[in-house]
Amino acid sequence: MSDWKWDYNPSEEHLTGGLPVGVVAEVERIATELAALGRDAELAGSRPEDRPGGLRNFPLFGGRGFLQFLAVPGHECVYVCNIVWFG
């Protein structure tokens, strides 16, 4: 188990405002799992260039949306930076 944590960036209110409760719960579940990966979170999800690091995408509910996150080893944190929900 990793000592990494996760957080919203810029804020929970900004990113989750107006989203269904179930979507927010799924985002938080995924963020918890990403933080548990620790440094390996840099390899999770996808990125257009298929390289580690940088802003990465992770699908929600089979493609009905996605979250974008940044794994920052220096902070030992996964930051949820954007949530896109198509509904």
Tab-separated table of C-alpha atoms in Angstrom:
chain	number	residue	atom	x	y	z
A	1	MET	CA	0.000	0.000	0.000
A	2	SER	CA	1.214	3.456	-0.880
A	3	ASP	CA	1.412	6.521	1.345
A	4	TRP	CA	0.208	8.649	-1.551
A	5	LYS	CA	-2.981	10.678	-1.250
A	6	TRP	CA	-5.281	12.292	-3.774
A	7	ASP	CA	-6.940	15.701	-3.982
A	8	TYR	CA	-8.994	17.864	-6.302
A	9	ASN	CA	-7.195	20.617	-8.190
A	10	PRO	CA	-8.393	23.401	-8.246
A	11	SER	CA	-11.186	22.416	-5.806
A	12	GLU	CA	-13.882	19.846	-5.189
A	13	GLU	CA	-16.617	22.450	-5.612
A	14	HIS	CA	-15.238	23.612	-8.949
A	15	LEU	CA	-14.834	20.113	-10.402
A	16	THR	CA	-17.886	18.311	-9.036
A	17	GLY	CA	-20.531	21.058	-9.062
A	18	GLY	CA	-23.610	19.831	-10.903
A	19	LEU	CA	-22.430	16.237	-11.340
A	20	PRO	CA	-24.623	13.325	-10.224
A	21	VAL	CA	-23.689	11.898	-6.816
A	22	GLY	CA	-22.866	8.511	-8.376
A	23	VAL	CA	-20.362	10.086	-10.756
A	24	VAL	CA	-18.612	11.906	-7.910
A	25	ALA	CA	-18.474	8.662	-5.915
A	26	GLU	CA	-16.919	6.847	-8.890
A	27	VAL	CA	-14.352	9.624	-9.401
A	28	GLU	CA	-13.386	9.411	-5.735
A	29	ARG	CA	-13.173	5.605	-5.884
A	30	ILE	CA	-10.888	5.751	-8.920
A	31	ALA	CA	-8.764	8.506	-7.342
A	32	THR	CA	-8.327	6.353	-4.225
A	33	GLU	CA	-7.206	3.417	-6.372
A	34	LEU	CA	-4.792	5.632	-8.316
A	35	ALA	CA	-3.280	6.939	-5.083
A	36	ALA	CA	-2.844	3.341	-3.896
A	37	LEU	CA	-0.700	2.734	-6.987
A	38	GLY	CA	1.741	5.380	-5.802
A	39	ARG	CA	4.384	6.203	-8.415
A	40	ASP	CA	2.811	3.684	-10.819
A	41	ALA	CA	-0.166	6.050	-11.174
A	42	GLU	CA	2.013	7.863	-13.724
A	43	LEU	CA	1.380	4.898	-16.029
A	44	ALA	CA	-2.367	4.481	-15.404
A	45	GLY	CA	-5.018	5.629	-17.824
A	46	SER	CA	-4.047	7.010	-21.192
A	47	ARG	CA	-2.262	9.935	-22.689
A	48	PRO	CA	-2.105	10.835	-26.386
A	49	GLU	CA	1.664	10.290	-26.542
A	50	ASP	CA	1.533	6.970	-24.589
A	51	ARG	CA	4.328	8.108	-22.276
A	52	PRO	CA	4.396	8.121	-18.480
A	53	GLY	CA	3.630	11.279	-16.540
A	54	GLY	CA	1.734	14.363	-17.618
A	55	LEU	CA	-2.028	14.849	-17.581
A	56	ARG	CA	-3.658	11.444	-18.027
A	57	ASN	CA	-7.208	10.346	-18.900
A	58	PHE	CA	-9.232	7.646	-17.169
A	59	PRO	CA	-12.670	6.548	-18.470
A	60	LEU	CA	-15.827	6.663	-16.353
A	61	PHE	CA	-18.690	4.186	-16.664
A	62	GLY	CA	-17.588	2.599	-19.931
A	63	GLY	CA	-16.916	5.840	-21.779
A	64	ARG	CA	-19.830	7.951	-20.540
A	65	GLY	CA	-17.197	10.385	-19.304
A	66	PHE	CA	-13.635	10.581	-18.112
A	67	LEU	CA	-11.484	12.143	-15.476
A	68	GLN	CA	-8.142	13.786	-16.047
A	69	PHE	CA	-5.499	13.469	-13.374
A	70	LEU	CA	-1.907	14.311	-12.690
A	71	ALA	CA	0.326	12.061	-10.581
A	72	VAL	CA	3.019	14.165	-8.887
A	73	PRO	CA	5.770	12.039	-7.310
A	74	GLY	CA	7.336	15.019	-5.516
A	75	HIS	CA	4.054	15.599	-3.651
A	76	GLU	CA	3.160	11.898	-3.412
A	77	CYS	CA	-0.286	12.914	-4.630
A	78	VAL	CA	-2.703	12.246	-7.458
A	79	TYR	CA	-4.554	15.422	-8.429
A	80	VAL	CA	-7.956	15.151	-10.111
A	81	CYS	CA	-7.812	18.099	-12.529
A	82	ASN	CA	-10.905	17.738	-14.711
A	83	ILE	CA	-14.083	15.651	-14.900
A	84	VAL	CA	-16.014	15.338	-18.155
A	85	TRP	CA	-19.465	13.728	-17.952
A	86	PHE	CA	-21.503	13.090	-21.084
A	87	GLY	CA	-24.385	11.550	-19.123
